Short mmCIF file of C-alpha atoms in Angstrom, two decimals:
data_model
loop_
_atom_site.label_atom_id
_atom_site.label_comp_id
_atom_site.label_asym_id
_atom_site.label_seq_id
_atom_site.Cartn_x
_atom_site.Cartn_y
_atom_site.Cartn_z
CA MET A 1035 0.00 0.00 0.00
CA ASN A 1036 1.16 3.48 -0.77
CA ASN A 1037 0.74 5.78 2.29
CA VAL A 1038 2.00 8.92 0.55
CA ALA A 1039 -0.66 11.64 0.43
CA SER A 1040 -1.48 13.00 -2.97
CA PRO A 1041 -0.92 16.73 -3.65
CA GLU A 1042 -4.68 17.16 -4.15
CA ALA A 1043 -5.37 15.92 -0.61
CA GLU A 1044 -2.98 18.48 0.89
CA THR A 1045 -4.55 21.49 -0.83
CA ASN A 1046 -8.01 21.11 0.70
CA GLU A 1047 -8.45 24.24 2.78
CA VAL A 1048 -11.27 25.31 5.02
CA GLN A 1049 -12.33 28.90 4.46
CA ILE A 1050 -14.22 30.82 7.09
CA ASP A 1051 -16.22 33.91 6.20
CA VAL A 1052 -15.72 36.47 8.98
CA GLY A 1053 -17.66 39.21 7.24
CA GLU A 1054 -16.41 42.74 6.76
CA MET A 1055 -13.41 43.81 8.79
CA LYS A 1056 -14.03 47.55 8.35
CA ASP A 1057 -14.08 49.89 11.32
CA PRO A 1058 -17.67 51.19 11.64
CA PHE A 1059 -16.41 54.54 12.94
CA GLU A 1060 -14.55 55.23 9.69
CA SER A 1061 -17.63 55.07 7.49
CA LEU A 1062 -18.87 58.14 5.64
CA GLU A 1063 -22.24 57.88 7.38
CA TYR A 1064 -20.56 57.97 10.80
CA ALA A 1065 -18.35 60.90 9.81
CA GLN A 1066 -21.36 62.89 8.61
CA LYS A 1067 -23.33 62.07 11.76
CA SER A 1068 -20.48 62.99 14.08
CA THR A 1069 -19.88 66.37 12.47
CA SER A 1070 -23.55 67.31 12.83
CA ASP A 1071 -23.70 66.14 16.47
CA ARG A 1072 -20.70 68.06 17.79
CA SER A 1073 -22.93 70.19 20.00
CA ILE A 1074 -23.06 67.27 22.46
CA CYS A 1075 -19.35 67.85 23.09
CA LEU A 1076 -20.24 71.11 24.84
CA LEU A 1077 -22.57 69.42 27.34
CA LYS A 1078 -21.37 68.86 30.88
CA PRO A 1079 -20.80 65.18 31.64
CA ASN A 1080 -23.30 63.59 33.97
CA GLU A 1081 -22.79 60.26 35.75
CA GLY A 1082 -26.45 59.38 35.23
CA ARG A 1083 -28.30 57.01 37.53
CA THR A 1084 -28.58 53.32 38.27
CA CYS A 1085 -30.69 51.56 35.63
CA ARG A 1086 -34.17 50.35 36.48
CA GLU A 1087 -35.20 46.71 36.04
CA ASN A 1088 -36.69 47.35 32.60
CA GLU A 1089 -33.60 49.21 31.27
CA SER A 1090 -30.51 47.64 29.77
CA PRO A 1091 -27.23 48.80 31.34
CA PRO A 1092 -24.19 49.48 29.13
CA ARG A 1093 -21.43 46.90 28.61
CA THR A 1094 -19.19 48.82 30.98
CA ASN A 1095 -19.58 51.69 33.41
CA LEU A 1096 -16.31 53.26 32.27
CA GLN A 1097 -17.19 55.79 29.60
CA TYR A 1098 -15.49 58.77 27.96
CA PHE A 1099 -16.64 62.37 27.79
CA TYR A 1100 -15.19 65.35 25.98
CA SER A 1101 -13.79 68.02 28.28
CA ASN A 1102 -14.23 71.34 26.51
CA ARG A 1103 -11.98 72.98 29.12
CA ASP A 1104 -9.10 70.51 28.59
CA LYS A 1105 -9.84 69.98 24.87
CA ARG A 1106 -9.55 66.19 25.18
CA CYS A 1107 -11.54 63.05 25.91
CA LYS A 1108 -11.44 61.83 29.49
CA LEU A 1109 -12.53 58.66 31.25
CA TYR A 1110 -15.26 58.75 33.91
CA PHE A 1111 -17.61 56.43 35.81
CA TYR A 1112 -21.12 56.25 34.37
CA ARG A 1113 -23.88 54.77 36.53
CA GLY A 1114 -25.63 53.11 33.59
CA CYS A 1115 -28.71 55.10 32.51
CA GLY A 1116 -29.69 58.72 31.96
CA GLY A 1117 -27.07 61.43 32.04
CA SER A 1118 -26.01 63.74 29.23
CA GLN A 1119 -25.29 62.84 25.61
CA ASN A 1120 -21.61 63.73 26.14
CA ARG A 1121 -20.81 60.06 26.73
CA PHE A 1122 -18.93 57.61 24.53
CA ASP A 1123 -18.13 53.89 24.74
CA THR A 1124 -14.60 54.38 23.40
CA LYS A 1125 -11.99 57.12 23.43
CA ARG A 1126 -11.75 56.84 19.65
CA HIS A 1127 -15.49 57.47 19.22
CA CYS A 1128 -15.18 60.51 21.50
CA GLU A 1129 -12.20 61.86 19.57
CA LEU A 1130 -13.83 61.30 16.17
CA THR A 1131 -16.91 63.19 17.31
CA CYS A 1132 -15.42 66.00 19.37
CA ALA A 1133 -11.68 66.48 18.89
#
């Protein structure tokens, strides 16, 4: 018996479709939205309140806000619900919108 694998057997590859790998914050739609919503960058940050039973809390309580005084995005503790619109999940999102 010949136990040598044929070249055809070695070229079988499994391909996995992982979808688009584009950054959603770099889309034209996001850029247009962020430029029109820059007024939220002037709002004072607000820690909000604890979410009620029927409200979904964010993934994390650490959020970013834009400090108009310091002209940069800063980290703060967000209670989960309510508060001002000057609140971002990531520093990059904050910077793309406000900086």
